[in-house]
Amino acid sequence: MVQFGDSKVNPLPTNINMHAIEHKFSPYTDNGGTTVAVSGEDFVVVAADTRQSEGYSINTRYSPKAFQLSNTTVLGTGGYHADAVTLVKKIGQRLEWFQHQHEKPMSTPSIAQMLSIMLYHKRFFPFYVYNLLGGLDEQGKGCVYSYDPVGSFEREGWRAGGSGGSIVQPFLDNQFEDHVKDARVNLTSEQVIRVVKDAFTGAAERDIYTGDYLEVFLITSAGVVVEKIDLKKD
């Protein structure tokens, strides 16, 4: 016992091993899910499942990951759900401002460029999202843009992303590319939708973060049609 003036202080026990304790916090989490976008001659198909997970827990079975931005554009986004919702809200605000200022909707290639700038603007604290943008360009042809979290993007014919992306992408490559002729296989919108449904059915069997429901957006010059189908729920 150590005495300081009138106070008596018991010393710390010497038989306790004192170790440093690590405290860690991450502002991000991955809520899983899979997105797919496929362009055609005059149409685009964008699809995403609706399961939102964290670890081995399912937060909800219906949390959409595909969002209609305009009559010709749909965004599929996976990763951190809160960042995805915030990003979609900010895009919607900018599209509304553009509509009021120019009295016309923004085209899909313009939205693609704007999204790249928005993501790059947040590069030091990025949105933890992986985006696929699908729609029709000014000539009415289908276009698909894929992104990384800080805004690098590329126009492609088809792309899969999210937790099941590595499973779905080889299947899409096999279905849409003629490796003998080194050319693209042109399919109708009905055939593409059938391939996409098969891809998600297979992904739901192998990826625990993909499942519950599938939302398929078909974008044509006539507008956007949405179809919802069941997926594996365990």
Coordinates of N, CA and C in Angstrom, one line a residue:
M1 N 0.8 -1.2 0.0 CA 0.0 0.0 0.0 C 0.9 1.2 0.0
V2 N 0.5 2.2 -0.9 CA 1.3 3.5 -1.0 C 0.5 4.6 -0.3
Q3 N 1.1 5.4 0.5 CA 0.4 6.5 1.2 C 0.8 7.8 0.7
F4 N -0.1 8.7 0.2 CA 0.1 10.0 -0.2 C -0.7 11.0 0.7
G5 N 0.0 11.6 1.7 CA -0.6 12.4 2.6 C -1.6 11.6 3.5
D6 N -2.8 12.0 3.5 CA -3.8 11.3 4.3 C -4.5 10.2 3.5
S7 N -4.2 10.1 2.2 CA -4.8 9.1 1.3 C -4.0 7.9 1.2
K8 N -4.6 6.7 1.1 CA -4.0 5.5 0.9 C -4.4 4.9 -0.4
V9 N -3.5 4.5 -1.2 CA -3.8 4.0 -2.6 C -3.2 2.6 -2.7
N10 N -4.1 1.6 -3.1 CA -3.6 0.3 -3.3 C -3.0 0.2 -4.7
P11 N -1.8 -0.4 -4.7 CA -1.1 -0.5 -6.0 C -1.8 -1.5 -6.9
L12 N -1.7 -1.4 -8.2 CA -2.2 -2.4 -9.1 C -1.6 -3.8 -8.9
P13 N -2.5 -4.8 -9.0 CA -1.9 -6.2 -8.9 C -0.8 -6.4 -9.9
T14 N 0.2 -7.1 -9.5 CA 1.3 -7.4 -10.4 C 1.2 -8.7 -11.2
N15 N 0.1 -9.4 -10.9 CA 0.0 -10.7 -11.5 C -0.9 -10.7 -12.7
I16 N -1.4 -9.5 -13.1 CA -2.2 -9.3 -14.3 C -1.4 -8.9 -15.5
N17 N -1.5 -9.6 -16.6 CA -0.8 -9.2 -17.8 C -1.5 -8.1 -18.5
M18 N -0.9 -7.0 -18.7 CA -1.4 -5.9 -19.3 C -1.1 -5.9 -20.8
H19 N -2.1 -6.0 -21.7 CA -1.9 -6.1 -23.1 C -2.7 -4.9 -23.8
A20 N -2.1 -4.5 -24.9 CA -2.8 -3.4 -25.7 C -4.1 -4.0 -26.3
I21 N -5.1 -3.2 -26.2 CA -6.4 -3.6 -26.8 C -6.7 -2.8 -28.0
E22 N -7.0 -3.5 -29.1 CA -7.2 -2.8 -30.4 C -8.7 -2.4 -30.5
H23 N -8.9 -1.2 -30.9 CA -10.2 -0.7 -31.1 C -10.3 -0.3 -32.6
K24 N -11.3 -0.8 -33.3 CA -11.4 -0.6 -34.8 C -12.8 -0.3 -35.1
F25 N -12.9 0.6 -36.1 CA -14.2 1.0 -36.6 C -14.2 1.2 -38.1
S26 N -15.1 0.7 -38.8 CA -15.2 0.9 -40.2 C -16.5 1.5 -40.6
P27 N -16.5 2.6 -41.4 CA -17.8 3.2 -41.8 C -18.5 2.5 -42.9
Y28 N -17.9 1.4 -43.4 CA -18.5 0.7 -44.5 C -18.9 -0.8 -44.0
T29 N -19.8 -1.3 -44.8 CA -20.1 -2.7 -44.7 C -20.6 -3.2 -46.1
D30 N -20.5 -4.4 -46.4 CA -20.9 -4.9 -47.7 C -22.2 -5.7 -47.5
N31 N -23.3 -5.2 -48.1 CA -24.6 -5.8 -47.9 C -25.0 -6.8 -49.0
G32 N -24.0 -7.1 -49.9 CA -24.1 -8.2 -50.8 C -25.1 -7.9 -51.9
G33 N -25.4 -9.0 -52.7 CA -26.4 -8.8 -53.8 C -25.6 -8.8 -55.2
T34 N -26.4 -9.1 -56.2 CA -25.8 -9.2 -57.6 C -26.6 -8.3 -58.5
T35 N -25.9 -7.7 -59.5 CA -26.5 -6.9 -60.5 C -26.0 -7.3 -61.9
V36 N -26.8 -7.2 -62.9 CA -26.5 -7.5 -64.2 C -27.1 -6.5 -65.2
A37 N -26.3 -6.1 -66.2 CA -26.8 -5.3 -67.3 C -26.4 -5.8 -68.6
V38 N -27.3 -5.9 -69.6 CA -27.0 -6.4 -70.9 C -27.6 -5.5 -71.9
S39 N -26.8 -5.1 -72.9 CA -27.4 -4.2 -74.0 C -27.7 -5.0 -75.2
G40 N -28.7 -4.5 -75.9 CA -29.1 -5.1 -77.2 C -29.0 -4.0 -78.3
E41 N -29.5 -4.4 -79.5 CA -29.5 -3.4 -80.6 C -30.4 -2.2 -80.3
D42 N -31.5 -2.4 -79.7 CA -32.4 -1.3 -79.4 C -33.1 -1.5 -78.0
F43 N -32.4 -2.2 -77.1 CA -33.0 -2.4 -75.8 C -31.8 -2.7 -74.8
V44 N -32.2 -2.6 -73.5 CA -31.2 -2.9 -72.5 C -32.0 -3.7 -71.4
V45 N -31.4 -4.7 -70.8 CA -31.9 -5.4 -69.7 C -31.0 -5.1 -68.5
V46 N -31.6 -4.6 -67.4 CA -30.9 -4.5 -66.1 C -31.6 -5.3 -65.1
A47 N -30.9 -6.1 -64.3 CA -31.5 -7.0 -63.3 C -30.7 -7.0 -62.0
A48 N -31.4 -7.2 -60.9 CA -30.8 -7.2 -59.6 C -31.7 -8.0 -58.7
D49 N -31.0 -8.7 -57.7 CA -31.8 -9.4 -56.7 C -32.1 -8.4 -55.6
T50 N -32.9 -8.9 -54.6 CA -33.4 -7.9 -53.6 C -32.9 -8.3 -52.2
R51 N -32.1 -9.3 -52.0 CA -31.7 -9.7 -50.7 C -30.6 -8.7 -50.1
Q52 N -30.8 -8.2 -48.9 CA -29.8 -7.4 -48.2 C -29.3 -8.1 -47.0
S53 N -28.0 -8.4 -47.0 CA -27.4 -9.2 -46.0 C -26.3 -8.5 -45.3
E54 N -25.9 -9.0 -44.1 CA -24.7 -8.6 -43.4 C -24.1 -9.8 -42.7
G55 N -23.0 -10.2 -43.1 CA -22.4 -11.4 -42.6 C -23.3 -12.6 -43.0
Y56 N -23.7 -13.4 -41.9 CA -24.6 -14.5 -42.2 C -26.0 -14.2 -41.8
S57 N -26.3 -12.9 -41.7 CA -27.7 -12.5 -41.4 C -28.3 -11.8 -42.6
I58 N -29.6 -12.1 -42.7 CA -30.4 -11.4 -43.8 C -31.2 -10.2 -43.1
N59 N -30.8 -9.0 -43.5 CA -31.5 -7.8 -42.9 C -33.0 -7.7 -43.4
T60 N -33.1 -7.9 -44.7 CA -34.4 -7.9 -45.4 C -34.4 -8.7 -46.7
R61 N -35.5 -9.2 -47.0 CA -35.6 -10.0 -48.3 C -36.0 -9.1 -49.5
Y62 N -36.4 -7.9 -49.2 CA -36.8 -7.0 -50.3 C -36.2 -5.7 -50.1
S63 N -35.0 -5.5 -50.7 CA -34.3 -4.2 -50.7 C -33.8 -4.0 -52.1
P64 N -34.5 -3.3 -53.0 CA -34.2 -3.2 -54.4 C -32.8 -2.6 -54.6
K65 N -32.1 -3.1 -55.6 CA -30.8 -2.7 -56.0 C -30.8 -2.0 -57.4
A66 N -31.9 -2.1 -58.1 CA -32.0 -1.4 -59.4 C -33.0 -0.3 -59.3
F67 N -32.6 0.9 -59.8 CA -33.5 2.1 -59.7 C -33.7 2.7 -61.1
Q68 N -34.9 3.0 -61.4 CA -35.2 3.7 -62.7 C -34.9 5.2 -62.5
L69 N -33.9 5.7 -63.3 CA -33.6 7.1 -63.2 C -34.4 8.0 -64.1
S70 N -34.7 7.4 -65.3 CA -35.5 8.1 -66.3 C -36.2 7.1 -67.2
N71 N -36.9 7.6 -68.2 CA -37.6 6.7 -69.1 C -36.7 5.9 -70.0
T72 N -35.4 6.2 -70.0 CA -34.5 5.4 -70.8 C -33.2 4.9 -70.0
T73 N -33.2 5.1 -68.7 CA -32.0 4.8 -67.9 C -32.4 4.1 -66.6
V74 N -31.6 3.0 -66.3 CA -31.8 2.3 -65.0 C -30.4 2.1 -64.4
L75 N -30.3 2.3 -63.1 CA -29.0 2.1 -62.4 C -29.1 0.9 -61.5
G76 N -28.2 0.0 -61.6 CA -28.0 -1.2 -60.7 C -26.8 -0.9 -59.8
T77 N -27.0 -1.0 -58.5 CA -25.9 -0.7 -57.6 C -25.9 -1.7 -56.5
G78 N -24.7 -2.1 -56.1 CA -24.5 -3.1 -55.1 C -23.4 -2.6 -54.2
G79 N -23.3 -3.3 -53.0 CA -22.2 -2.9 -52.0 C -22.9 -2.4 -50.7
Y80 N -22.6 -1.2 -50.3 CA -23.1 -0.7 -49.0 C -24.5 0.0 -49.3
H81 N -25.5 -0.6 -48.7 CA -26.9 -0.1 -49.1 C -27.1 1.3 -48.8
A82 N -26.6 1.8 -47.6 CA -26.8 3.2 -47.2 C -26.2 4.2 -48.3
D83 N -25.0 3.8 -48.7 CA -24.3 4.7 -49.7 C -25.1 4.6 -51.1
A84 N -25.6 3.4 -51.4 CA -26.4 3.3 -52.6 C -27.6 4.2 -52.6
V85 N -28.4 4.2 -51.5 CA -29.6 5.0 -51.4 C -29.2 6.5 -51.5
T86 N -28.1 6.9 -50.8 CA -27.7 8.3 -50.8 C -27.3 8.7 -52.3
L87 N -26.6 7.8 -52.9 CA -26.1 8.1 -54.3 C -27.3 8.3 -55.2
V88 N -28.3 7.4 -55.2 CA -29.5 7.4 -56.0 C -30.3 8.7 -55.8
K89 N -30.4 9.1 -54.5 CA -31.1 10.4 -54.2 C -30.4 11.6 -54.8
K90 N -29.0 11.6 -54.7 CA -28.3 12.7 -55.2 C -28.4 12.8 -56.8
I91 N -28.4 11.6 -57.4 CA -28.5 11.6 -58.9 C -29.9 12.1 -59.2
G92 N -30.9 11.7 -58.5 CA -32.3 12.2 -58.8 C -32.4 13.7 -58.7
Q93 N -31.7 14.3 -57.7 CA -31.8 15.7 -57.5 C -31.1 16.4 -58.7
R94 N -30.0 15.9 -59.2 CA -29.3 16.5 -60.3 C -30.1 16.4 -61.6
L95 N -30.8 15.2 -61.8 CA -31.6 15.0 -63.0 C -32.8 16.0 -62.9
E96 N -33.3 16.2 -61.8 CA -34.5 17.2 -61.6 C -34.0 18.6 -62.0
W97 N -32.8 19.0 -61.5 CA -32.3 20.3 -61.8 C -32.1 20.5 -63.3
F98 N -31.5 19.4 -63.9 CA -31.3 19.5 -65.4 C -32.6 19.6 -66.1
Q99 N -33.6 18.9 -65.7 CA -34.9 19.0 -66.4 C -35.5 20.4 -66.3
H100 N -35.4 21.0 -65.1 CA -35.9 22.4 -65.0 C -35.1 23.4 -65.8
Q101 N -33.8 23.2 -65.8 CA -33.0 24.2 -66.5 C -33.0 24.0 -68.0
H102 N -33.1 22.8 -68.5 CA -33.0 22.6 -70.0 C -34.3 22.1 -70.6
E103 N -35.3 21.9 -69.8 CA -36.6 21.5 -70.3 C -36.5 20.2 -71.2
K104 N -35.7 19.3 -70.8 CA -35.6 18.0 -71.4 C -34.9 17.1 -70.5
P105 N -35.1 15.8 -70.6 CA -34.4 14.8 -69.7 C -33.0 14.6 -70.1
M106 N -32.1 14.2 -69.2 CA -30.7 14.0 -69.5 C -30.6 12.6 -70.2
S107 N -29.7 12.5 -71.2 CA -29.5 11.3 -71.9 C -28.7 10.3 -71.1
T108 N -28.8 9.0 -71.5 CA -28.0 8.0 -70.7 C -26.5 8.3 -70.8
P109 N -25.9 8.6 -71.9 CA -24.5 8.9 -71.9 C -24.1 10.0 -71.0
S110 N -25.0 11.0 -70.9 CA -24.7 12.2 -70.1 C -24.8 11.8 -68.6
I111 N -25.8 11.0 -68.3 CA -25.9 10.5 -66.9 C -24.7 9.7 -66.5
A112 N -24.2 8.9 -67.5 CA -23.0 8.1 -67.2 C -21.8 8.9 -66.9
Q113 N -21.6 10.0 -67.6 CA -20.5 10.9 -67.4 C -20.7 11.6 -66.0
M114 N -22.0 12.1 -65.8 CA -22.3 12.8 -64.5 C -22.0 11.8 -63.3
L115 N -22.4 10.6 -63.4 CA -22.2 9.6 -62.3 C -20.7 9.4 -62.1
S116 N -19.9 9.4 -63.1 CA -18.4 9.3 -63.0 C -17.9 10.4 -62.2
I117 N -18.3 11.7 -62.5 CA -17.8 12.9 -61.8 C -18.3 12.8 -60.4
M118 N -19.5 12.4 -60.1 CA -20.0 12.4 -58.7 C -19.2 11.4 -57.9
L119 N -18.8 10.2 -58.5 CA -18.1 9.2 -57.7 C -16.6 9.7 -57.5
Y120 N -16.0 10.4 -58.5 CA -14.7 10.8 -58.4 C -14.6 12.0 -57.4
H121 N -15.6 12.8 -57.3 CA -15.7 13.9 -56.3 C -15.6 13.4 -54.9
K122 N -16.0 12.1 -54.7 CA -16.0 11.5 -53.3 C -14.8 10.6 -53.2
R123 N -13.8 10.7 -54.0 CA -12.7 9.7 -54.0 C -12.0 9.5 -52.7
F124 N -11.9 10.6 -51.9 CA -11.2 10.5 -50.6 C -12.0 9.8 -49.5
F125 N -13.3 9.8 -49.7 CA -14.2 9.0 -48.8 C -15.3 8.5 -49.6
P126 N -15.0 7.5 -50.5 CA -15.9 7.1 -51.6 C -17.2 6.4 -51.2
F127 N -18.1 6.5 -52.0 CA -19.3 5.7 -51.9 C -18.9 4.2 -52.1
Y128 N -19.2 3.4 -51.2 CA -18.8 2.0 -51.3 C -19.9 1.2 -52.1
V129 N -19.9 1.5 -53.4 CA -20.9 0.9 -54.3 C -20.3 0.6 -55.6
Y130 N -20.8 -0.4 -56.2 CA -20.4 -0.9 -57.5 C -21.6 -0.7 -58.5
N131 N -21.4 0.2 -59.4 CA -22.6 0.6 -60.3 C -22.5 0.0 -61.7
L132 N -23.7 -0.3 -62.2 CA -24.0 -0.7 -63.6 C -25.1 0.2 -64.1
L133 N -24.8 1.0 -65.1 CA -25.8 1.9 -65.7 C -26.2 1.4 -67.0
G134 N -27.5 1.2 -67.3 CA -28.0 0.7 -68.5 C -29.1 1.6 -69.1
G135 N -29.1 1.8 -70.4 CA -30.1 2.6 -71.0 C -29.9 2.7 -72.5
L136 N -30.6 3.6 -73.1 CA -30.6 3.9 -74.6 C -29.8 5.2 -74.8
D137 N -28.9 5.2 -75.8 CA -28.2 6.4 -76.2 C -29.1 7.3 -77.1
E138 N -28.5 8.4 -77.6 CA -29.2 9.3 -78.5 C -29.7 8.7 -79.8
Q139 N -29.0 7.6 -80.2 CA -29.4 6.9 -81.4 C -30.4 5.8 -81.2
G140 N -30.8 5.6 -79.9 CA -31.7 4.5 -79.6 C -31.1 3.2 -79.4
K141 N -29.8 3.1 -79.4 CA -29.1 1.8 -79.2 C -28.8 1.6 -77.7
G142 N -28.8 0.3 -77.4 CA -28.6 -0.1 -76.0 C -27.1 0.2 -75.6
C143 N -26.9 0.7 -74.3 CA -25.6 0.9 -73.8 C -25.5 0.5 -72.3
V144 N -24.4 0.0 -71.9 CA -24.2 -0.4 -70.6 C -22.8 0.2 -70.1
Y145 N -22.8 0.8 -68.9 CA -21.6 1.4 -68.4 C -21.3 0.7 -67.0
S146 N -20.1 0.3 -66.8 CA -19.7 -0.3 -65.5 C -18.7 0.6 -64.8
Y147 N -18.7 0.7 -63.5 CA -18.0 1.6 -62.7 C -17.2 0.9 -61.6
D148 N -16.1 1.6 -61.2 CA -15.5 1.2 -59.9 C -15.9 2.3 -58.9
P149 N -15.6 2.1 -57.6 CA -16.2 3.1 -56.6 C -15.7 4.5 -56.7
V150 N -14.6 4.8 -57.5 CA -14.1 6.1 -57.6 C -14.3 6.7 -58.9
G151 N -15.2 6.2 -59.8 CA -15.6 6.8 -61.0 C -15.1 6.4 -62.3
S152 N -14.1 5.5 -62.3 CA -13.6 4.9 -63.6 C -14.7 4.1 -64.2
F153 N -15.0 4.4 -65.5 CA -16.1 3.7 -66.1 C -15.8 3.3 -67.6
E154 N -16.5 2.4 -68.1 CA -16.3 1.9 -69.4 C -17.6 1.4 -70.0
R155 N -17.8 1.7 -71.3 CA -19.0 1.2 -72.0 C -18.8 -0.2 -72.5
E156 N -19.7 -1.1 -72.2 CA -19.6 -2.5 -72.5 C -20.9 -3.0 -73.1
G157 N -20.8 -4.3 -73.5 CA -22.0 -4.9 -74.0 C -22.8 -5.6 -72.9
W158 N -22.1 -6.1 -71.9 CA -22.8 -6.7 -70.8 C -21.8 -6.8 -69.6
R159 N -22.4 -6.8 -68.4 CA -21.5 -6.8 -67.2 C -22.3 -7.3 -66.0
A160 N -21.7 -8.1 -65.2 CA -22.2 -8.5 -63.9 C -21.4 -8.0 -62.8
G161 N -22.0 -7.6 -61.7 CA -21.3 -7.1 -60.6 C -21.9 -7.6 -59.2
G162 N -21.2 -7.2 -58.2 CA -21.7 -7.6 -56.8 C -21.2 -8.9 -56.3
S163 N -21.8 -9.4 -55.3 CA -21.2 -10.6 -54.6 C -21.3 -11.9 -55.5
G164 N -22.2 -11.9 -56.5 CA -22.3 -13.1 -57.4 C -21.8 -12.7 -58.8
G165 N -21.1 -11.6 -58.9 CA -20.6 -11.2 -60.2 C -19.6 -12.2 -60.8
S166 N -18.7 -12.7 -60.0 CA -17.7 -13.6 -60.5 C -18.3 -14.9 -60.9
I167 N -19.5 -15.2 -60.5 CA -20.2 -16.5 -60.9 C -20.9 -16.2 -62.2
V168 N -21.6 -15.0 -62.3 CA -22.5 -14.8 -63.4 C -21.7 -14.3 -64.7
Q169 N -20.6 -13.6 -64.5 CA -19.9 -13.0 -65.6 C -19.4 -14.1 -66.6
P170 N -18.8 -15.2 -66.2 CA -18.4 -16.2 -67.2 C -19.5 -16.8 -67.9
F171 N -20.7 -16.9 -67.2 CA -21.9 -17.5 -67.9 C -22.4 -16.5 -69.0
L172 N -22.4 -15.2 -68.7 CA -22.8 -14.2 -69.7 C -21.8 -14.2 -70.9
D173 N -20.5 -14.3 -70.6 CA -19.5 -14.3 -71.7 C -19.8 -15.5 -72.6
N174 N -20.1 -16.6 -72.0 CA -20.4 -17.8 -72.8 C -21.6 -17.7 -73.7
Q175 N -22.6 -17.0 -73.2 CA -23.9 -16.9 -73.9 C -23.9 -15.8 -74.9
F176 N -23.2 -14.7 -74.7 CA -23.3 -13.5 -75.6 C -22.2 -13.3 -76.5
E177 N -21.1 -14.2 -76.4 CA -19.9 -14.0 -77.2 C -19.6 -15.2 -78.0
D178 N -19.5 -15.0 -79.4 CA -19.1 -16.1 -80.2 C -17.6 -16.2 -80.3
H179 N -17.0 -17.1 -79.5 CA -15.5 -17.1 -79.4 C -14.8 -17.6 -80.7
V180 N -15.5 -18.3 -81.5 CA -15.0 -18.8 -82.8 C -14.8 -17.6 -83.8
K181 N -15.9 -16.8 -83.9 CA -15.9 -15.7 -84.8 C -15.4 -14.4 -84.2
D182 N -15.2 -14.5 -82.8 CA -14.8 -13.3 -82.1 C -15.8 -12.1 -82.3
A183 N -17.1 -12.5 -82.2 CA -18.1 -11.5 -82.4 C -19.2 -11.7 -81.4
R184 N -20.1 -10.7 -81.2 CA -21.2 -10.8 -80.3 C -22.3 -11.6 -80.9
V185 N -23.0 -12.4 -80.1 CA -24.2 -13.1 -80.5 C -25.4 -12.2 -80.3
N186 N -26.1 -11.9 -81.3 CA -27.3 -11.0 -81.2 C -28.5 -11.8 -80.8
L187 N -29.1 -11.4 -79.7 CA -30.3 -12.1 -79.2 C -31.4 -11.1 -79.0
T188 N -32.6 -11.6 -79.0 CA -33.8 -10.8 -78.8 C -33.9 -10.5 -77.3
S189 N -34.7 -9.5 -77.0 CA -34.9 -9.1 -75.6 C -35.4 -10.3 -74.8
E190 N -36.3 -11.1 -75.4 CA -36.9 -12.3 -74.7 C -35.8 -13.3 -74.4
Q191 N -34.9 -13.5 -75.3 CA -33.8 -14.4 -75.1 C -32.8 -13.9 -74.0
V192 N -32.6 -12.6 -74.1 CA -31.6 -12.1 -73.1 C -32.2 -12.2 -71.7
I193 N -33.5 -11.9 -71.5 CA -34.2 -12.0 -70.2 C -34.1 -13.4 -69.7
R194 N -34.3 -14.4 -70.6 CA -34.3 -15.8 -70.2 C -32.9 -16.2 -69.7
V195 N -31.8 -15.7 -70.4 CA -30.5 -15.9 -70.0 C -30.2 -15.3 -68.6
V196 N -30.6 -14.1 -68.4 CA -30.4 -13.4 -67.2 C -31.1 -14.1 -66.0
K197 N -32.3 -14.6 -66.2 CA -33.0 -15.3 -65.2 C -32.3 -16.6 -64.8
D198 N -31.8 -17.3 -65.9 CA -31.0 -18.5 -65.6 C -29.7 -18.2 -64.8
A199 N -29.1 -17.1 -65.1 CA -27.8 -16.7 -64.5 C -28.1 -16.4 -63.0
F200 N -29.2 -15.7 -62.7 CA -29.5 -15.5 -61.3 C -29.9 -16.7 -60.5
T201 N -30.6 -17.6 -61.2 CA -31.0 -18.9 -60.6 C -29.8 -19.6 -60.1
G202 N -28.8 -19.7 -61.0 CA -27.5 -20.4 -60.7 C -26.7 -19.6 -59.6
A203 N -26.7 -18.3 -59.6 CA -26.0 -17.5 -58.6 C -26.6 -17.7 -57.3
A204 N -27.9 -17.8 -57.2 CA -28.6 -17.9 -55.9 C -28.3 -19.3 -55.3
E205 N -28.0 -20.3 -56.1 CA -27.6 -21.6 -55.6 C -26.2 -21.6 -54.9
R206 N -25.4 -20.7 -55.4 CA -24.0 -20.7 -55.0 C -23.5 -19.5 -54.1
D207 N -24.3 -18.5 -54.1 CA -23.9 -17.3 -53.4 C -24.9 -17.0 -52.3
I208 N -24.6 -17.0 -51.1 CA -25.6 -16.9 -50.0 C -26.1 -15.4 -49.9
Y209 N -25.4 -14.5 -50.6 CA -25.8 -13.1 -50.5 C -26.8 -12.7 -51.7
T210 N -27.1 -13.7 -52.5 CA -28.0 -13.4 -53.6 C -29.2 -14.3 -53.5
G211 N -30.4 -13.7 -53.6 CA -31.6 -14.5 -53.5 C -32.9 -13.8 -53.2
D212 N -33.9 -14.5 -52.9 CA -35.2 -14.0 -52.5 C -36.0 -13.6 -53.7
Y213 N -35.7 -12.4 -54.3 CA -36.5 -12.0 -55.5 C -35.5 -11.4 -56.6
L214 N -36.0 -11.4 -57.8 CA -35.2 -10.8 -58.9 C -36.1 -9.8 -59.6
E215 N -35.6 -8.6 -59.8 CA -36.3 -7.6 -60.5 C -35.5 -7.4 -61.8
V216 N -36.3 -7.5 -63.0 CA -35.7 -7.4 -64.3 C -36.4 -6.2 -65.0
F217 N -35.5 -5.2 -65.4 CA -36.0 -4.0 -66.1 C -35.6 -4.1 -67.6
L218 N -36.7 -4.0 -68.4 CA -36.5 -4.0 -69.9 C -36.7 -2.6 -70.3
I219 N -35.6 -2.0 -70.9 CA -35.7 -0.6 -71.4 C -35.7 -0.6 -72.9
T220 N -36.8 0.0 -73.5 CA -36.9 0.1 -74.9 C -37.4 1.6 -75.2
S221 N -37.5 1.9 -76.5 CA -38.0 3.2 -76.8 C -39.4 3.5 -76.3
A222 N -40.1 2.4 -76.0 CA -41.5 2.5 -75.5 C -41.5 2.8 -74.0
G223 N -40.4 2.7 -73.3 CA -40.3 2.9 -71.9 C -39.7 1.8 -71.2
V224 N -40.0 1.7 -69.9 CA -39.4 0.7 -69.0 C -40.4 -0.2 -68.4
V225 N -40.2 -1.5 -68.6 CA -41.1 -2.6 -68.1 C -40.4 -3.4 -67.0
V226 N -41.0 -3.6 -65.8 CA -40.4 -4.3 -64.7 C -41.1 -5.6 -64.5
E227 N -40.3 -6.6 -64.3 CA -40.8 -8.0 -64.0 C -40.1 -8.4 -62.7
K228 N -40.9 -9.0 -61.8 CA -40.4 -9.5 -60.5 C -40.6 -11.0 -60.4
I229 N -39.6 -11.8 -60.2 CA -39.7 -13.2 -60.1 C -39.1 -13.7 -58.8
D230 N -39.5 -14.9 -58.4 CA -38.9 -15.5 -57.1 C -37.6 -16.1 -57.4
L231 N -36.7 -16.0 -56.3 CA -35.4 -16.7 -56.3 C -35.4 -17.6 -55.1
K232 N -34.3 -18.3 -54.9 CA -34.0 -19.2 -53.7 C -34.1 -18.3 -52.5
K233 N -34.7 -18.8 -51.4 CA -35.0 -18.0 -50.2 C -34.2 -18.6 -49.0
D234 N -33.3 -19.5 -49.2 CA -32.6 -20.0 -48.0 C -31.1 -19.9 -48.3

